[in-house]
Amino acid sequence: MNLDGIKEILDLVREHDLAEFELELDGLKIRVRKDSPVHFMPAPVPATPSPVMVAPTVAGPAGAVALAPEIAPLGDDEALELAVVKSPMVGTFYRAPEPGARPFVDVGTEVAKGQVLCIIEAMKLMNEIESEYDGEIVRVYVENGQPVQFGERLFAIKAR
Amino acid sequence: MTDVSAPLPDEFRQAVARHATELEGFARDVHYYEQAGSTNDLAAVLAGGGVPEGTVVLAAAQTAGRGRQRRQWHSPPGGGLYFSVVFRPRDAQVGDGDAGALLVAPQTSLLTLMAGEAVADGISRATGLEAALKWPNDLVVEAAAPACVSAWRKLGGILAEASVEGERVRHVIVGIGINVRPAAYPPEVRDRATSLESELGREVDAATVFAACLAALARGRSDLVEGRARLVLERWRRRAPSAVGRHVTWEGPDGPWHGVTRGVDDTGALLIEHEGRVVRVVAGDVLWT
């Protein structure tokens, strides 16, 4: 499976107006899904939802696909290796545990699965968002202290 | 900064036993420390190791007690009650993946409000003192005299910290600090702080307050996961007069905004009327002016 193959799949999905498509081939699993309704928060949907998501299979509950990390639309060859961490809630994004402290991660930081990437505060609940991947942070999308919406991009990780 | 563990003192053991029928498994296991860095940190380690929901870490003193954004929470020995409770998505400990979603929302968004209401209720049942809530879960006593430096004196605070992977909440640690005696806070904040004993003018049995708060937390937890969130909100609203019709300032997208509180919605967000429209606030500092 190469990039052209994936583009072909995306075209087929569009052409036939499929809501969801899944393919497993030689250990590579691809799931394409059109935007689904936001399940939980009665908050505004992010302003720029991707019409189609290509998600690497993630271990976890079957019901938790709404935020399956998408592939970042960056460079062509890199596209398959980047996972985008999205906000699972509406809240305030904090890159460090306290004002003035070093950020949990920065561009170039090697992260391990389970490592805390940031805190999102909602209703005074400090949600420590952990990495689902081993890899390197290649992009930080949000500034410290900014409000984030459900599904908004937070980080791109080049998974190892 | 060493954590010093010890057997749970008798008065706490007895108070928990007296509330056994209301605890629904909460406080079955209480890890007691004569001194701890932070009970939230110890509880997070225990939660990561798989302890069941309702496990409690209680400390007589904290050397690194903290509040929001790691502001120091003064926790000297003999001053207050400092304890943290492990919450989990129901059934997460038996490997039922989908059940994790139960705690994601709206229940998690209401968890901190529930905790504030439960602690206020526990204090009321144990001592008769009626604390008020300031959104989302500050425990306060409204000052009688308008000339006071601050309209409210803080009686206690709650710091809730969740571990989230993907959209799955693994656990939430709810840390609670209650000022029992004036020794709990430094003299320089006495205009803004108070304690159970200062308000009541008598000695208070901290162990009974502890057990009553845990019983109320267990009830609130059941209300949230069994579809009775409405009851939690009703109780919260009764204790939070400041959530309606009061002037507030908060950090808007372009600097401080001013408005008037218009209650909380069903997700627990504070509604504030600002320049003719109602804004939902879910995070950040809101100052009552």
mmCIF file of C-alpha atoms in Angstrom, chain A:
data_model
loop_
_atom_site.group_PDB
_atom_site.id
_atom_site.type_symbol
_atom_site.label_atom_id
_atom_site.label_comp_id
_atom_site.label_asym_id
_atom_site.label_seq_id
_atom_site.Cartn_x
_atom_site.Cartn_y
_atom_site.Cartn_z
ATOM 1 C CA MET A 1 0.000 0.000 0.000
ATOM 2 C CA ASN A 2 1.487 3.340 -1.004
ATOM 3 C CA LEU A 3 0.233 6.893 -0.873
ATOM 4 C CA ASP A 4 -1.476 6.575 -4.250
ATOM 5 C CA GLY A 5 -3.351 3.540 -3.009
ATOM 6 C CA ILE A 6 -4.630 5.510 -0.055
ATOM 7 C CA LYS A 7 -5.640 8.420 -2.274
ATOM 8 C CA GLU A 8 -7.561 5.953 -4.400
ATOM 9 C CA ILE A 9 -9.407 4.710 -1.332
ATOM 10 C CA LEU A 10 -10.260 8.264 -0.322
ATOM 11 C CA ASP A 11 -11.599 8.944 -3.820
ATOM 12 C CA LEU A 12 -13.745 5.818 -3.681
ATOM 13 C CA VAL A 13 -15.118 6.799 -0.309
ATOM 14 C CA ARG A 14 -16.035 10.242 -1.642
ATOM 15 C CA GLU A 15 -17.475 8.876 -4.861
ATOM 16 C CA HIS A 16 -19.751 6.424 -3.099
ATOM 17 C CA ASP A 17 -20.478 8.739 -0.227
ATOM 18 C CA LEU A 18 -19.480 6.124 2.328
ATOM 19 C CA ALA A 19 -19.716 7.032 5.984
ATOM 20 C CA GLU A 20 -16.963 4.652 6.973
ATOM 21 C CA PHE A 21 -14.465 2.320 5.337
ATOM 22 C CA GLU A 22 -11.954 -0.029 6.905
ATOM 23 C CA LEU A 23 -9.212 -2.099 5.307
ATOM 24 C CA GLU A 24 -6.588 -4.366 6.800
ATOM 25 C CA LEU A 25 -3.744 -5.457 4.561
ATOM 26 C CA ASP A 26 -0.344 -6.904 5.434
ATOM 27 C CA GLY A 27 -0.449 -5.617 8.970
ATOM 28 C CA LEU A 28 -1.490 -2.117 7.895
ATOM 29 C CA LYS A 29 -4.929 -1.088 8.989
ATOM 30 C CA ILE A 30 -6.672 1.926 7.523
ATOM 31 C CA ARG A 31 -9.930 3.381 8.648
ATOM 32 C CA VAL A 32 -11.571 6.204 6.739
ATOM 33 C CA ARG A 33 -14.471 7.914 8.307
ATOM 34 C CA LYS A 34 -16.484 10.992 7.549
ATOM 35 C CA ASP A 35 -17.122 13.385 10.372
ATOM 36 C CA SER A 36 -19.454 11.930 12.933
ATOM 37 C CA PRO A 37 -21.594 13.974 15.233
ATOM 38 C CA VAL A 38 -19.822 15.146 18.355
ATOM 39 C CA HIS A 39 -20.838 12.667 21.008
ATOM 40 C CA PHE A 40 -20.578 14.443 24.256
ATOM 41 C CA MET A 41 -20.059 18.142 24.493
ATOM 42 C CA PRO A 42 -22.768 20.559 23.538
ATOM 43 C CA ALA A 43 -19.983 22.870 22.479
ATOM 44 C CA PRO A 44 -19.336 24.256 19.033
ATOM 45 C CA VAL A 45 -17.765 21.845 16.585
ATOM 46 C CA PRO A 46 -14.245 22.904 15.624
ATOM 47 C CA ALA A 47 -14.275 25.475 12.876
ATOM 48 C CA THR A 48 -12.269 23.415 10.396
ATOM 49 C CA PRO A 49 -13.172 19.758 10.691
ATOM 50 C CA SER A 50 -11.423 17.457 8.267
ATOM 51 C CA PRO A 51 -14.001 15.973 5.937
ATOM 52 C CA VAL A 52 -12.283 12.616 5.962
ATOM 53 C CA MET A 53 -10.070 11.057 8.571
ATOM 54 C CA VAL A 54 -7.524 8.341 8.003
ATOM 55 C CA ALA A 55 -6.839 6.825 11.355
ATOM 56 C CA PRO A 56 -4.199 4.344 12.364
ATOM 57 C CA THR A 57 -5.742 1.682 14.527
ATOM 58 C CA VAL A 58 -5.568 2.645 18.141
ATOM 59 C CA ALA A 59 -5.821 0.278 21.019
ATOM 60 C CA GLY A 60 -8.778 1.199 23.128
ATOM 61 C CA PRO A 61 -12.507 1.019 23.436
ATOM 62 C CA ALA A 62 -14.409 0.500 20.240
ATOM 63 C CA GLY A 63 -16.681 3.383 21.079
ATOM 64 C CA ALA A 64 -13.835 5.849 21.254
ATOM 65 C CA VAL A 65 -13.383 6.512 17.568
ATOM 66 C CA ALA A 66 -14.672 10.057 17.487
ATOM 67 C CA LEU A 67 -11.238 11.390 18.311
ATOM 68 C CA ALA A 68 -9.126 8.767 16.614
ATOM 69 C CA PRO A 69 -5.960 10.660 15.796
ATOM 70 C CA GLU A 70 -5.901 11.781 12.215
ATOM 71 C CA ILE A 71 -2.953 11.826 9.937
ATOM 72 C CA ALA A 72 -1.536 15.292 9.672
ATOM 73 C CA PRO A 73 -1.701 16.705 6.166
ATOM 74 C CA LEU A 74 1.927 17.750 6.121
ATOM 75 C CA GLY A 75 4.592 16.362 3.821
ATOM 76 C CA ASP A 76 3.684 13.582 1.426
ATOM 77 C CA ASP A 77 6.010 10.881 2.664
ATOM 78 C CA GLU A 78 5.649 11.827 6.267
ATOM 79 C CA ALA A 79 1.906 11.834 6.171
ATOM 80 C CA LEU A 80 1.425 8.297 7.350
ATOM 81 C CA GLU A 81 3.763 8.582 10.301
ATOM 82 C CA LEU A 82 2.313 11.645 11.963
ATOM 83 C CA ALA A 83 -0.416 11.323 14.537
ATOM 84 C CA VAL A 84 -2.351 14.352 15.633
ATOM 85 C CA VAL A 85 -3.377 14.586 19.245
ATOM 86 C CA LYS A 86 -6.739 16.321 19.540
ATOM 87 C CA SER A 87 -8.484 17.854 22.477
ATOM 88 C CA PRO A 88 -10.976 15.448 24.042
ATOM 89 C CA MET A 89 -12.871 18.348 25.607
ATOM 90 C CA VAL A 90 -13.596 22.049 25.720
ATOM 91 C CA GLY A 91 -11.310 23.847 28.116
ATOM 92 C CA THR A 92 -8.159 25.850 28.639
ATOM 93 C CA PHE A 93 -4.887 24.465 27.298
ATOM 94 C CA TYR A 94 -1.808 24.566 29.494
ATOM 95 C CA ARG A 95 1.603 23.518 28.253
ATOM 96 C CA ALA A 96 3.228 23.589 31.684
ATOM 97 C CA PRO A 97 2.171 22.487 35.168
ATOM 98 C CA GLU A 98 2.329 26.052 36.500
ATOM 99 C CA PRO A 99 2.897 29.555 35.181
ATOM 100 C CA GLY A 100 6.554 30.098 34.343
ATOM 101 C CA ALA A 101 7.471 26.420 34.448
ATOM 102 C CA ARG A 102 9.032 24.551 31.536
ATOM 103 C CA PRO A 103 6.502 23.097 29.111
ATOM 104 C CA PHE A 104 5.762 19.387 29.445
ATOM 105 C CA VAL A 105 6.900 18.958 25.822
ATOM 106 C CA ASP A 106 8.195 21.087 22.967
ATOM 107 C CA VAL A 107 8.914 20.583 19.286
ATOM 108 C CA GLY A 108 11.697 18.006 19.171
ATOM 109 C CA THR A 109 10.824 16.371 22.505
ATOM 110 C CA GLU A 110 10.932 12.577 22.410
ATOM 111 C CA VAL A 111 7.825 11.301 24.151
ATOM 112 C CA ALA A 112 6.839 7.881 25.405
ATOM 113 C CA LYS A 113 3.362 6.411 25.490
ATOM 114 C CA GLY A 114 1.688 7.544 28.689
ATOM 115 C CA GLN A 115 3.809 10.675 29.053
ATOM 116 C CA VAL A 116 1.888 13.837 29.946
ATOM 117 C CA LEU A 117 1.777 16.265 26.991
ATOM 118 C CA CYS A 118 -0.344 19.066 28.417
ATOM 119 C CA ILE A 119 -3.157 19.908 30.787
ATOM 120 C CA ILE A 120 -6.621 20.921 29.692
ATOM 121 C CA GLU A 121 -8.644 22.544 32.407
ATOM 122 C CA ALA A 122 -12.397 22.304 32.371
ATOM 123 C CA MET A 123 -14.612 22.936 35.383
ATOM 124 C CA LYS A 124 -11.447 23.133 37.460
ATOM 125 C CA LEU A 125 -10.656 19.552 36.552
ATOM 126 C CA MET A 126 -7.034 19.407 35.451
ATOM 127 C CA ASN A 127 -6.976 16.825 32.680
ATOM 128 C CA GLU A 128 -3.475 15.535 32.092
ATOM 129 C CA ILE A 129 -3.471 14.490 28.442
ATOM 130 C CA GLU A 130 -1.117 11.590 27.842
ATOM 131 C CA SER A 131 0.610 10.543 24.665
ATOM 132 C CA GLU A 132 -0.780 7.455 22.972
ATOM 133 C CA TYR A 133 2.467 7.043 21.048
ATOM 134 C CA ASP A 134 6.188 6.704 21.377
ATOM 135 C CA GLY A 135 7.652 9.330 19.110
ATOM 136 C CA GLU A 136 8.771 12.895 18.592
ATOM 137 C CA ILE A 137 6.727 16.056 18.903
ATOM 138 C CA VAL A 138 6.904 17.809 15.537
ATOM 139 C CA ARG A 139 4.250 20.437 16.012
ATOM 140 C CA VAL A 140 2.453 22.291 18.772
ATOM 141 C CA TYR A 141 -0.750 23.834 17.477
ATOM 142 C CA VAL A 142 -2.012 25.819 20.456
ATOM 143 C CA GLU A 143 -0.498 28.548 22.609
ATOM 144 C CA ASN A 144 -0.330 28.199 26.370
ATOM 145 C CA GLY A 145 -3.419 29.458 28.171
ATOM 146 C CA GLN A 146 -5.635 29.443 25.083
ATOM 147 C CA PRO A 147 -9.141 28.000 25.026
ATOM 148 C CA VAL A 148 -9.498 24.807 23.002
ATOM 149 C CA GLN A 149 -12.556 23.220 21.471
ATOM 150 C CA PHE A 150 -13.560 19.577 21.361
ATOM 151 C CA GLY A 151 -11.524 17.900 18.620
ATOM 152 C CA GLU A 152 -9.102 20.799 18.152
ATOM 153 C CA ARG A 153 -5.558 19.840 17.190
ATOM 154 C CA LEU A 154 -3.023 20.064 19.993
ATOM 155 C CA PHE A 155 0.156 18.270 18.865
ATOM 156 C CA ALA A 156 1.536 16.312 15.947
ATOM 157 C CA ILE A 157 3.698 13.349 16.887
ATOM 158 C CA LYS A 158 6.008 11.521 14.539
ATOM 159 C CA ALA A 159 5.391 8.039 15.857
ATOM 160 C CA ARG A 160 8.245 5.572 16.130
#
